[in-house]
CSV table of C-alpha atoms in Angstrom, one decimal:
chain,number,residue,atom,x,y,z
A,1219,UNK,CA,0.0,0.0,0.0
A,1220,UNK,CA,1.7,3.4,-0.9
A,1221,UNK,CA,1.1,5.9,2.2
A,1222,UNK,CA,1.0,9.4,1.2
A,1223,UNK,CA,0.4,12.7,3.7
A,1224,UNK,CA,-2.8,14.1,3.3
A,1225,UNK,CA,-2.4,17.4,1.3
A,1226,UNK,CA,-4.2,20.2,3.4
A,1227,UNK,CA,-3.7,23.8,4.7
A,1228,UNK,CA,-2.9,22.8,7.8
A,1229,UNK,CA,-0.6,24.8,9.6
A,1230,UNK,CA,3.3,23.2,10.0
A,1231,UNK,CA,3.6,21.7,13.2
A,1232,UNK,CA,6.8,19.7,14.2
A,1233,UNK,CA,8.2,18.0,17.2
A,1234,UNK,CA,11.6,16.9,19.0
A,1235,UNK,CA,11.1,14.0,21.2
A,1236,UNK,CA,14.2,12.5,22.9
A,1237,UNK,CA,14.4,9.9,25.4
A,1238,UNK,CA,15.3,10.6,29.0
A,1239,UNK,CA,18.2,8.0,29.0
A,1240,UNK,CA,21.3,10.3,28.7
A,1241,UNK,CA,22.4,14.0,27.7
A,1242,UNK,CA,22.4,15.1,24.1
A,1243,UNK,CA,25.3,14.4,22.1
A,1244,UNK,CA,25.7,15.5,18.7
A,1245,UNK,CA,23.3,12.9,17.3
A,1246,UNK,CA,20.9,14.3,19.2
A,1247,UNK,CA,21.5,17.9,18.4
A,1248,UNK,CA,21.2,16.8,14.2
A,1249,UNK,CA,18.0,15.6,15.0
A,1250,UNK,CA,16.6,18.3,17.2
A,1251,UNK,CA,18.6,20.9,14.8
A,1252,UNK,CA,17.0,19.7,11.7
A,1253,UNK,CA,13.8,19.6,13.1
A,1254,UNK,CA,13.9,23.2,14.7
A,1255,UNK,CA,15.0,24.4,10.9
A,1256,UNK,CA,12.7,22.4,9.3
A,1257,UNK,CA,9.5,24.1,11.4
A,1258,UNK,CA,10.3,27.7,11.4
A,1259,UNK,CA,11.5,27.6,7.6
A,1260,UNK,CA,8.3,26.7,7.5
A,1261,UNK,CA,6.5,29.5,9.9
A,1262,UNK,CA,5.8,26.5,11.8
A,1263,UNK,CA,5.4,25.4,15.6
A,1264,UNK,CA,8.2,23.5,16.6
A,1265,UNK,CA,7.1,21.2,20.0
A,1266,UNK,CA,9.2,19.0,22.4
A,1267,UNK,CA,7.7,15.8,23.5
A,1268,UNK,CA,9.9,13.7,26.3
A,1269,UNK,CA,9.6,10.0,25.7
A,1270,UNK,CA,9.9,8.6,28.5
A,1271,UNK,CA,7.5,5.2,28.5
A,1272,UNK,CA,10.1,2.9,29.2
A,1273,UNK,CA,10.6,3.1,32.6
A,1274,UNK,CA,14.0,0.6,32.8
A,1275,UNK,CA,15.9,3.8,30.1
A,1276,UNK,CA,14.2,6.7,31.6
A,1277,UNK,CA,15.8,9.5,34.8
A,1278,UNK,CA,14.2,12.5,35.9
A,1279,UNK,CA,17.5,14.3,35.7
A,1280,UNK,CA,18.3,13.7,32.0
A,1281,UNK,CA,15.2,15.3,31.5
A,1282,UNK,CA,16.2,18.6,33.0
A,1283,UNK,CA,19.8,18.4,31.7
A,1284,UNK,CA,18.4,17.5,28.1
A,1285,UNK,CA,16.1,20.9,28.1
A,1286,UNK,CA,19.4,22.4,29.5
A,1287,UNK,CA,21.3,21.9,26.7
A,1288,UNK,CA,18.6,22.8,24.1
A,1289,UNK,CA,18.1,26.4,26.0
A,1290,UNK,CA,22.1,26.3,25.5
A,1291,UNK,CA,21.9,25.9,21.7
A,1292,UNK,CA,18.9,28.5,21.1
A,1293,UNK,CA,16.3,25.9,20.6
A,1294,UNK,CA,13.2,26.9,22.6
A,1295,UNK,CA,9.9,25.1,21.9
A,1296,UNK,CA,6.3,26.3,21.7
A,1297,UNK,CA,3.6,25.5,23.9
A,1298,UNK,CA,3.6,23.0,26.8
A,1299,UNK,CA,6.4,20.0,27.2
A,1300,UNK,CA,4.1,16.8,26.5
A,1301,UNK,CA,5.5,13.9,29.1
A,1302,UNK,CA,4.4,10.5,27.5
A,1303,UNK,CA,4.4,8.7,31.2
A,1304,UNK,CA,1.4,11.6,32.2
A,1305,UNK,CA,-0.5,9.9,29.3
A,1306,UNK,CA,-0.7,6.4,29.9
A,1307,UNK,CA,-4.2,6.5,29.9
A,1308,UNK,CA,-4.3,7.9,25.7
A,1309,UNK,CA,-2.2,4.6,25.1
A,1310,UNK,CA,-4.7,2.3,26.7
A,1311,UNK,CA,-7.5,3.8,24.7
A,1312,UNK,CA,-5.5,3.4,21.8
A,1313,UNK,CA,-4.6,-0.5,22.2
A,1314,UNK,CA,-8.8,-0.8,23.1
A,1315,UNK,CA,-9.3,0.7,19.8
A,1316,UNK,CA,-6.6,-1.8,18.1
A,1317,UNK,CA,-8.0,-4.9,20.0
A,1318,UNK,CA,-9.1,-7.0,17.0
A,1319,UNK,CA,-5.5,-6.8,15.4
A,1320,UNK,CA,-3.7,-7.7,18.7
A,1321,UNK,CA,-2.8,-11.0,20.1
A,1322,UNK,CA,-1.0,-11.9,23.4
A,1323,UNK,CA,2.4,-13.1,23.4
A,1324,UNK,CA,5.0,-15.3,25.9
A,1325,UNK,CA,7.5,-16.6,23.4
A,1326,UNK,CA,11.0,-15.5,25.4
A,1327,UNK,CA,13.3,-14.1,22.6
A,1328,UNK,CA,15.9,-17.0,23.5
A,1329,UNK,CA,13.0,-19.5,21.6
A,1330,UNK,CA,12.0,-17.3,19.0
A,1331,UNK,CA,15.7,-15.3,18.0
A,1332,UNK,CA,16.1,-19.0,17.3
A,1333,UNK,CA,13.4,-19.2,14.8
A,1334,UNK,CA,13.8,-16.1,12.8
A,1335,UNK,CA,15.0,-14.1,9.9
A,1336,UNK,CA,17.3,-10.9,9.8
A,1337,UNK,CA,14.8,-7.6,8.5
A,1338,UNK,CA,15.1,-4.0,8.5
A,1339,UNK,CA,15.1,-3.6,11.8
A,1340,UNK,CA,16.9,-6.5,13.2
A,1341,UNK,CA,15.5,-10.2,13.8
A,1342,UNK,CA,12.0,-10.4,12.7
A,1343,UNK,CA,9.3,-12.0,15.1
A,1344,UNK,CA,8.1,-15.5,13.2
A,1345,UNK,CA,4.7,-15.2,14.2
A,1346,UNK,CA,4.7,-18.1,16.9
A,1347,UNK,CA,2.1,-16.5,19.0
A,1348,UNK,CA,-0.3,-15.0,16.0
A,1349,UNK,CA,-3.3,-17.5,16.3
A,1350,UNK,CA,-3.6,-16.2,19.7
A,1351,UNK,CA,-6.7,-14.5,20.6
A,1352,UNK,CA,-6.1,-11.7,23.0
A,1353,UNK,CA,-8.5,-11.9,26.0
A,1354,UNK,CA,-7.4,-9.0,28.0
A,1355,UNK,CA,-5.5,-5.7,27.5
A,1356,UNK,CA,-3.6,-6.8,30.4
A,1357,UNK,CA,-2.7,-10.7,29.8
A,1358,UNK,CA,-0.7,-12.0,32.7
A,1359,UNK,CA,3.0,-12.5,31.9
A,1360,UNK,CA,2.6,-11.7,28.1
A,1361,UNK,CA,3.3,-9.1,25.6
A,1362,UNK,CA,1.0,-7.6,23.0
A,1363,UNK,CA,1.7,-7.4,19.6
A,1364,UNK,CA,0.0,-6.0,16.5
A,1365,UNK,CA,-0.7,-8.3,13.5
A,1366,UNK,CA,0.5,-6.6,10.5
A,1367,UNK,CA,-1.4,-6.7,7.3
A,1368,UNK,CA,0.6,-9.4,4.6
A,1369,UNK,CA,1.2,-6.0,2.5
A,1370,UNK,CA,3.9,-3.7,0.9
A,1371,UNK,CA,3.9,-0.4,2.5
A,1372,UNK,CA,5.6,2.5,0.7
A,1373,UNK,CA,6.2,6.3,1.6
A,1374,UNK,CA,7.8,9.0,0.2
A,1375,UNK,CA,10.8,10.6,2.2
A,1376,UNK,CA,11.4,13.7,1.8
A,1377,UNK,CA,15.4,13.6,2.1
A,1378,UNK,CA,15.8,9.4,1.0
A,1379,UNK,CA,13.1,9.7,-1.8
A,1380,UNK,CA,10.8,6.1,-2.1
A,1381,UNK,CA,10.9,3.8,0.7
A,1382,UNK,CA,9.8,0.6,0.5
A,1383,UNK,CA,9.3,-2.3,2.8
A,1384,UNK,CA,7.6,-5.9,3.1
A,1385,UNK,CA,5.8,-6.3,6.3
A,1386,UNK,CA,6.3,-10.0,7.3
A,1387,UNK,CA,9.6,-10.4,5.4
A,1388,UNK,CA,11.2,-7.2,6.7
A,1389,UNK,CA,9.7,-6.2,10.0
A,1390,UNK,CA,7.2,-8.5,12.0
A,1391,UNK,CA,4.5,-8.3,14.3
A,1392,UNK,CA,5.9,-5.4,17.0
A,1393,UNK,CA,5.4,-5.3,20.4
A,1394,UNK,CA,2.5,-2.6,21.0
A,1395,UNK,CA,2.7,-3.5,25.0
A,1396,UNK,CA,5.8,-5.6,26.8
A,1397,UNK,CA,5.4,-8.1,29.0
A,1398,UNK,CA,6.1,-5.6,32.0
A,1399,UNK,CA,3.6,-3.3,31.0
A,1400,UNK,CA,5.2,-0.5,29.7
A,1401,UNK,CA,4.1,1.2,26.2
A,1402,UNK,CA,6.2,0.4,23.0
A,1403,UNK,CA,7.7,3.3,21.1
A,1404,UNK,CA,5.7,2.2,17.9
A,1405,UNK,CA,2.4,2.9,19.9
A,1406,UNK,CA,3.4,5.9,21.7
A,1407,UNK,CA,4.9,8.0,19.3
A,1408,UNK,CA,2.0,7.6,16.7
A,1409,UNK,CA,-0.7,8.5,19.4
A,1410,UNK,CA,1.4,11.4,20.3
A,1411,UNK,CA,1.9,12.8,17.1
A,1412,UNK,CA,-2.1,12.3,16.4
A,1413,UNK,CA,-3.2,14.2,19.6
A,1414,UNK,CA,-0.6,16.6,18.8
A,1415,UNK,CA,-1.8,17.6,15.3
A,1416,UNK,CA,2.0,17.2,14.4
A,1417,UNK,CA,2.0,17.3,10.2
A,1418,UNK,CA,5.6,16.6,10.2
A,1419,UNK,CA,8.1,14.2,11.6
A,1420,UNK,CA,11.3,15.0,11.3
A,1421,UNK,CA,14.1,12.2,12.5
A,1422,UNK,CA,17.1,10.1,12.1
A,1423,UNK,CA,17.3,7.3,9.1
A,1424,UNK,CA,17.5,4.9,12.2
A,1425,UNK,CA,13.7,5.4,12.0
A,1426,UNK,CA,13.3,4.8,8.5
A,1427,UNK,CA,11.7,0.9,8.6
A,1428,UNK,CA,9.6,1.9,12.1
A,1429,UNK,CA,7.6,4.4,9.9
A,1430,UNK,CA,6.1,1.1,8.1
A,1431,UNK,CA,4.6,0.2,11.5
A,1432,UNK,CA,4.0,3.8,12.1
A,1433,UNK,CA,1.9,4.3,9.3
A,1434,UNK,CA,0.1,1.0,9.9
A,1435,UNK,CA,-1.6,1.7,12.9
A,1436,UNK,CA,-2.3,5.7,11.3
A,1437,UNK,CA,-4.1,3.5,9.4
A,1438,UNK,CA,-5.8,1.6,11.6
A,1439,UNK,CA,-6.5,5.0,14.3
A,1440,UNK,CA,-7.9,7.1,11.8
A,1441,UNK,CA,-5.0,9.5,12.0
A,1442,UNK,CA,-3.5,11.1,8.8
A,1443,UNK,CA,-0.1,10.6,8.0
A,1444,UNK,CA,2.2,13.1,8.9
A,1445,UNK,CA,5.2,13.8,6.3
A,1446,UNK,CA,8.3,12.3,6.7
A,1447,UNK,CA,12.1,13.4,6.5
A,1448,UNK,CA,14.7,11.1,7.7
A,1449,UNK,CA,18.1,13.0,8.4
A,1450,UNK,CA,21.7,10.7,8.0
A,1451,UNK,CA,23.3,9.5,11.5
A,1452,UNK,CA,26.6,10.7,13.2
A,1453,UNK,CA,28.4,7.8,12.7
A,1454,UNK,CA,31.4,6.2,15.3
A,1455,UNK,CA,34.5,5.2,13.5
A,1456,UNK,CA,33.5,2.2,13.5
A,1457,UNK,CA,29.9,2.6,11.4
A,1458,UNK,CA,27.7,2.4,14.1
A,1459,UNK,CA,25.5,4.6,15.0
A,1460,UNK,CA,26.6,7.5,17.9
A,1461,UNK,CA,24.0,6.9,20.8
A,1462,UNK,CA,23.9,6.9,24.5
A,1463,UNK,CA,24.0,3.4,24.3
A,1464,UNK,CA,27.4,3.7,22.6
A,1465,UNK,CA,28.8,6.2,25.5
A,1466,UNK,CA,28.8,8.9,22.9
A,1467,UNK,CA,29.7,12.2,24.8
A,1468,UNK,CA,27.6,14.9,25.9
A,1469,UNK,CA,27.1,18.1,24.2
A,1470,UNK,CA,29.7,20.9,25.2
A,1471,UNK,CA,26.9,23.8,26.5
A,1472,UNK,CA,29.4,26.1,26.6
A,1473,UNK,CA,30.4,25.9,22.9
A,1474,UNK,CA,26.9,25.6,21.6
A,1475,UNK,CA,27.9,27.7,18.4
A,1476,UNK,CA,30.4,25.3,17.1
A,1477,UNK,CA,28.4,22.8,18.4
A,1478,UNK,CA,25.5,23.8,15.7
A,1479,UNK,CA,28.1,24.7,13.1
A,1480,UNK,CA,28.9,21.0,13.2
A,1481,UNK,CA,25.2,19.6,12.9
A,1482,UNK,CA,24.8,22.2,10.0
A,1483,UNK,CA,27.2,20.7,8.2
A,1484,UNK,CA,26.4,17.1,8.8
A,1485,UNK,CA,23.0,18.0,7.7
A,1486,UNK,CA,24.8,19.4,4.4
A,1487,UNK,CA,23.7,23.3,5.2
A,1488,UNK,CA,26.2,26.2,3.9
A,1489,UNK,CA,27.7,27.2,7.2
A,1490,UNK,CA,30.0,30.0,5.5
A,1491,UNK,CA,30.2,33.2,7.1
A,1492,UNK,CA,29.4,31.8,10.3
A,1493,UNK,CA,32.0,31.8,13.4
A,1494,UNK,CA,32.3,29.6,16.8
A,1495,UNK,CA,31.9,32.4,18.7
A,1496,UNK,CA,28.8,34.4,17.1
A,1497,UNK,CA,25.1,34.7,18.8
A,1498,UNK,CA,23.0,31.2,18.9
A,1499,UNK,CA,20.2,33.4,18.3
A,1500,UNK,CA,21.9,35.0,14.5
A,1501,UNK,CA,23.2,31.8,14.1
A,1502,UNK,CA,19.8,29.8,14.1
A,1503,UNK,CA,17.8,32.8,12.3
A,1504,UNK,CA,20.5,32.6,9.2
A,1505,UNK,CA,20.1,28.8,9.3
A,1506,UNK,CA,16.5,28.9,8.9
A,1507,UNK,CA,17.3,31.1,6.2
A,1508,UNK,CA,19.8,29.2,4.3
A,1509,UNK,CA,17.3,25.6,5.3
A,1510,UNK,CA,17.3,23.4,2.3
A,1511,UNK,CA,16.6,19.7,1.8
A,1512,UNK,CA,19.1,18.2,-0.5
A,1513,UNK,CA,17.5,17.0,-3.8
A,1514,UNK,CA,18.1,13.7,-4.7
């Protein structure tokens, strides 16, 4: 099925939403900086959403040294900070409304990593469990997954161009609901952005195969698809991807200038002109200024 974002007049409205497991580093700040570009060179809102579901990743003080850092930088949000773990209850009523595409599931990923195939976003779930009728939103000792539709789903990106990707072979039933309770991403972050009204998403390419499930259960909510644009990863030496899990450092506040400087020019922006020591604030308004997608 090709996805495509519902052409409207609705006003631009994007969104940064990290996760409270670390400070920023400068993965972080390409995904926030592109983001923050991408809204006002729009005349857009620009909000910040903490994601902060899973309780085992998630501090209370990353959270206040994460809006630190973006107050260092010269990127201030509009309108109130949305916290996912005050809106448990929107989830719920989302997974009620999914009920007759969900099934329970016990498998431990010892026996079913066993079973299954490398996809797009790692080992895909071989559909052990999917027979399984789900009795209750809360099944004792069990996850909840979503049973995909046996389809193609394709969007257009606006930096990679046509994506393309086959449910079962490439991604798998995902986890809506783990077995300890807490919210998936994949459920949380598509509620969010409905309730939200957000017409853009903004992100890195890590995302790229999670927007198949993403625009899935759109689908299946009754929520229009937002546009897409999937910015490149800071990369270690070594090809992975930086990340907290990969003790990539924290953002230097004190340097945010050169800090930017460096996410403008990941993000292929003409930087000329600009110094490490000038204003955040003439800095980001030129940005916006010079914003341009790459064509491809």
């Amino acid at each position: 099925m090709w996805y495509k974002a519902a052409m409207n007049m609705k006003p631009y409205i994007g969104r940064f939403a990290p996760t409270p497991s670390g400070p920023l580093h400068l993965g972080s700040l390409v995904a926030a900086l592109g983001s923050y570009l991408d809204a006002r060179a729009h005349g857009g809102r620009w909000l910040l959403r903490v994601e902060d579901v899973d309780r085992t990743r998630s501090r209370t003080d990353y959270i206040a040294a994460q809006l630190q850092s973006l107050r260092a930088h010269g990127l201030h949000h509009d309108g109130e900070i949305r916290v996912q773990s005050a809106h448990l209850a929107d989830y719920q009523a989302a997974l009620a409304q999914l009920r007759p595409h969900l099934y329970p599931c016990d498998c431990s990923r010892k026996y079913w990593h066993a079973q299954a195939q490398m996809g797009a976003l790692g080992l895909v779930y071989p559909g052990c469990c999917r027979g399984r009728v789900l009795d209750s939103l809360a099944p004792d000792d069990a996850a909840i997954r979503l049973r995909l539709p046996e389809e193609t789903v394709a969007f257009a990106d606006r930096w990679l161009g046509e994506c393309r990707f086959v449910l079962a072979r490439e991604i798998g039933d995902p986890v809506l609901r783990r077995r300890d309770g807490d919210i998936a991403y994949a459920l949380a972050v598509v509620v969010d952005d409905g309730l939200q009204g957000v017409t853009d998403v903004v992100r890195g390419q890590d995302l790229v195969a999670a927007t198949a499930i993403h625009l899935v259960l759109q689908d299946m909510l009754g929520l229009p698809p937002p546009r897409y644009l999937h910015l490149p990863l800071v990369l270690n030496a070594d090809g992975s991807k930086l990340s907290k899990q990969n003790h990539a450092p924290a953002l230097d506040d004190a340097t945010p200038a050169a800090n930017l400087r460096a996410a403008l020019r990941h993000l292929q922006q003409d930087d000329s002109g600009f110094s490490d020591t000038m204003p955040v604030d003439a800095l980001l308004e030129e940005a916006v200024r010079r914003w341009r997608v790459p064509v491809r």
